[in-house]
Coordinates of C-alpha atoms in Angstrom, one line a residue:
Chain A
M23 CA 98.6 128.7 104.8
K24 CA 102.6 128.0 105.0
I25 CA 104.6 124.7 102.6
W26 CA 108.1 123.8 104.0
T27 CA 109.6 121.7 101.6
S28 CA 113.6 119.9 101.8
E29 CA 115.9 117.6 100.2
H30 CA 118.1 114.5 102.4
V31 CA 119.8 112.4 101.1
F32 CA 120.8 108.8 102.7
D33 CA 124.0 107.2 102.4
H34 CA 122.7 103.7 102.0
P35 CA 121.1 101.4 99.8
W36 CA 117.0 102.5 99.2
E37 CA 116.4 98.9 101.2
T38 CA 118.3 99.6 104.0
V39 CA 116.4 103.0 104.1
T40 CA 112.8 102.0 103.8
T41 CA 113.1 99.4 106.4
A42 CA 114.9 101.8 108.9
A43 CA 111.5 104.3 107.5
M44 CA 109.4 101.7 108.5
Q45 CA 111.0 101.1 112.6
K46 CA 111.2 104.4 112.5
Y47 CA 109.5 104.6 115.7
P48 CA 110.6 105.3 118.8
N49 CA 113.0 107.9 117.9
P50 CA 114.7 110.2 120.2
M51 CA 115.2 113.0 117.9
N52 CA 111.4 113.1 117.8
P53 CA 110.6 111.5 121.4
S54 CA 106.5 113.5 121.1
V55 CA 105.9 110.1 119.2
V56 CA 105.3 107.7 121.6
G57 CA 102.3 105.6 120.2
V58 CA 102.4 103.7 116.4
D59 CA 99.8 101.3 115.2
V60 CA 98.2 99.6 111.7
L61 CA 95.3 100.7 111.5
D62 CA 95.5 98.2 108.2
R63 CA 97.5 96.8 105.6
H64 CA 97.9 95.3 102.4
V65 CA 99.4 94.2 98.7
D66 CA 97.9 96.0 96.7
P67 CA 97.2 94.1 93.2
S68 CA 99.9 95.9 91.6
G69 CA 101.9 94.3 94.2
K70 CA 102.3 97.6 96.1
L71 CA 102.2 97.4 99.7
H72 CA 100.0 100.0 101.3
S73 CA 99.9 100.5 105.4
H74 CA 97.8 102.8 107.0
R75 CA 98.7 104.0 110.7
L76 CA 98.2 105.9 113.3
L77 CA 100.7 107.6 115.4
S78 CA 100.0 108.7 118.8
T79 CA 101.8 112.1 120.4
E80 CA 102.2 114.3 122.9
W81 CA 103.5 117.1 124.1
G82 CA 105.1 117.7 126.9
L83 CA 102.0 119.5 128.6
P84 CA 102.9 121.0 132.1
S85 CA 101.1 118.7 134.8
I86 CA 98.5 120.8 135.7
V87 CA 97.9 121.5 132.2
K88 CA 97.2 117.8 132.3
S89 CA 95.2 118.0 135.9
L90 CA 93.2 120.0 134.9
I91 CA 92.1 118.4 131.1
G92 CA 93.1 114.9 132.0
S93 CA 95.4 112.9 130.9
A94 CA 93.5 111.2 128.8
R95 CA 92.8 114.0 126.5
T96 CA 96.7 115.3 125.7
K97 CA 97.9 112.8 123.2
T98 CA 97.0 114.7 119.6
Y99 CA 97.0 111.8 116.6
V100 CA 98.1 112.1 113.0
Q101 CA 97.1 109.3 110.8
E102 CA 99.4 107.6 108.3
H103 CA 99.1 106.2 104.6
S104 CA 102.6 104.7 102.9
V105 CA 102.6 103.0 100.1
V106 CA 106.0 100.9 99.0
D107 CA 106.7 100.1 95.3
P108 CA 109.8 97.6 95.5
V109 CA 110.0 97.1 91.9
E110 CA 109.8 101.1 91.2
K111 CA 112.0 101.3 94.8
T112 CA 109.7 104.4 95.5
M113 CA 107.9 104.6 98.8
E114 CA 106.0 107.1 99.5
L115 CA 104.1 108.3 103.0
K116 CA 101.6 111.1 103.6
S117 CA 100.8 112.3 107.1
T118 CA 97.8 114.6 108.1
N119 CA 96.8 115.1 112.1
I120 CA 93.2 114.0 112.9
S121 CA 92.8 116.1 116.4
F122 CA 92.7 119.8 116.1
T123 CA 91.3 119.7 112.8
N124 CA 89.1 122.7 113.2
M125 CA 92.2 124.3 114.2
V126 CA 95.8 123.7 112.8
S127 CA 96.4 121.5 109.1
V128 CA 99.9 120.1 109.5
D129 CA 100.2 117.7 106.2
E130 CA 102.8 115.8 105.1
R131 CA 104.0 113.7 102.5
L132 CA 107.6 112.1 102.3
I133 CA 108.8 110.6 99.0
Y134 CA 112.0 107.8 99.5
K135 CA 114.0 106.8 96.1
P136 CA 117.5 105.8 95.1
H137 CA 119.9 108.8 94.2
P138 CA 119.6 108.9 91.3
Q139 CA 123.2 109.9 90.9
D140 CA 124.5 107.1 93.3
P141 CA 122.4 103.7 93.7
E142 CA 124.1 102.9 96.9
K143 CA 122.6 106.2 98.1
T144 CA 118.9 107.5 99.4
I145 CA 116.8 110.6 98.5
L146 CA 114.2 112.3 100.6
T147 CA 111.9 114.7 99.3
Q148 CA 110.0 116.4 102.6
E149 CA 107.4 119.1 101.9
A150 CA 104.7 120.3 104.5
I151 CA 102.0 122.5 104.5
I152 CA 100.6 124.0 107.7
S153 CA 97.2 126.2 107.7
V154 CA 96.5 127.6 110.9
Q155 CA 92.7 128.6 111.0
G156 CA 92.4 132.6 112.1
V157 CA 96.4 133.1 112.5
S158 CA 98.5 135.5 111.6
S159 CA 101.1 133.6 109.0
Y160 CA 104.3 134.6 111.2
L161 CA 102.7 131.4 113.6
E162 CA 102.0 129.7 110.9
G163 CA 105.8 130.5 109.5
L164 CA 107.0 129.3 113.3
M165 CA 105.0 125.9 113.1
A166 CA 107.1 126.0 109.6
S167 CA 110.4 126.5 111.1
T168 CA 109.9 124.1 114.3
R169 CA 108.4 121.3 112.1
S170 CA 112.0 122.0 110.0
N171 CA 113.9 121.5 113.3
G172 CA 112.9 118.0 113.0
M173 CA 112.8 117.3 110.0
G174 CA 116.2 116.1 109.4
N175 CA 115.6 113.5 112.0
T176 CA 114.9 110.4 110.0
Chain B
M6 CA 107.3 102.0 121.0
N7 CA 103.6 101.3 123.0
S8 CA 100.5 100.6 120.7
V9 CA 97.3 103.5 121.1
G10 CA 95.7 100.2 123.8
E11 CA 97.8 99.5 126.4
A12 CA 96.2 95.7 126.8
C13 CA 97.3 95.7 122.8
T14 CA 101.4 97.3 123.4
D15 CA 102.3 93.3 123.7
M16 CA 100.5 91.9 120.1
K17 CA 101.7 94.9 118.7
R18 CA 105.5 94.1 119.8
K19 CA 105.2 90.6 118.7
Y20 CA 103.1 90.9 114.4
D21 CA 106.0 94.3 114.2
Q22 CA 108.7 91.8 114.8
C23 CA 106.8 89.3 112.3
F24 CA 105.9 91.7 109.7
N25 CA 108.6 93.5 110.0
R26 CA 110.8 90.0 109.0
W27 CA 108.5 89.9 106.2
F28 CA 109.4 93.6 104.7
A29 CA 112.9 93.5 104.6
E30 CA 113.2 89.6 104.1
K31 CA 110.6 89.0 101.2
F32 CA 109.0 92.0 100.4
L33 CA 111.2 94.0 99.5
K34 CA 113.5 91.5 97.5
G35 CA 110.4 90.7 95.6
D36 CA 108.6 87.9 97.0
G37 CA 105.2 89.4 98.0
S38 CA 102.6 86.5 98.5
G39 CA 101.9 84.9 101.2
D40 CA 101.9 86.7 104.5
P41 CA 102.8 85.0 107.9
C42 CA 101.6 87.3 109.6
T43 CA 98.0 87.2 109.4
D44 CA 96.6 85.7 112.7
L45 CA 99.4 88.1 114.6
F46 CA 98.0 91.2 113.0
K47 CA 94.0 89.6 113.5
R48 CA 94.1 89.6 116.6
Y49 CA 95.9 92.9 117.6
Q50 CA 93.7 94.7 115.0
Q51 CA 90.7 93.1 117.2
C52 CA 92.8 95.0 120.3
I53 CA 93.2 98.4 118.9
Q54 CA 89.7 98.8 117.2
K55 CA 88.1 98.1 120.7
A56 CA 90.9 100.7 122.1
I57 CA 89.8 103.3 119.6
K58 CA 86.2 103.6 120.2
E59 CA 87.2 103.6 123.6
K60 CA 89.6 106.5 123.3
E61 CA 87.1 107.7 121.0
I62 CA 89.8 108.3 118.1
P63 CA 88.7 110.1 115.3
I64 CA 89.8 107.4 113.0
E65 CA 88.5 109.1 109.0
G66 CA 87.7 106.9 106.4
L67 CA 88.5 103.8 107.3
E68 CA 87.8 100.0 107.8
F69 CA 89.5 97.7 109.5
M70 CA 90.4 95.1 106.9
G71 CA 93.7 93.7 107.9
H72 CA 95.1 90.7 105.4
G73 CA 93.3 90.0 102.4
K74 CA 90.5 92.5 103.6
E75 CA 88.9 90.2 105.5
K76 CA 86.3 92.5 107.9
P77 CA 86.1 91.5 111.5
E78 CA 82.6 91.1 112.3
N79 CA 82.2 94.3 114.5
S80 CA 84.4 96.5 112.4
S81 CA 82.0 100.0 112.3

């Protein structure tokens, strides 16, 4: 299991960053996400907005592999739950892969809040937990570092 | 951005446009009541529910509730 955490400050207020985060895809910095769908969305009794989304990703397998396994099966899927609290000004996202769960588990948690020292800025804290079944922690570390190269690109 | 169901992309884009406007102009400003996107969302939901079943995507523990927790008739 590998845990990776990071912090990032945006020079924009929380409302702007949250609105942008809701429209994060398509994202040229992460072109592997090829589809986003909302599975459910509702405002709970305390006024928080819950969204459950399905992200479809395509990792660019070589065309010969696609032709062997059939192109419909080259997509992998991630399920995401987000909660936006407009009063406390927090947005929390949790996502997990739902494809290849018998092989790998990638859980991510992101929290967007106004920066404690500057309300015109937003701070994002991210955490990723990666577990690969039956493989050395070296490979898990490799996945975590690949992840880290993409995480600043919101 | 596309939908998981190719036939649903147009519905998705219309719904997204409606939601993004409501989210920024109403919800974040403290007016979370009233949702102008319900009809669009229902149509979009029915479409992707079908696509998810056809593609056998393993969504866990999720019922298709749509807005206001109303279940579509053909939910699993």
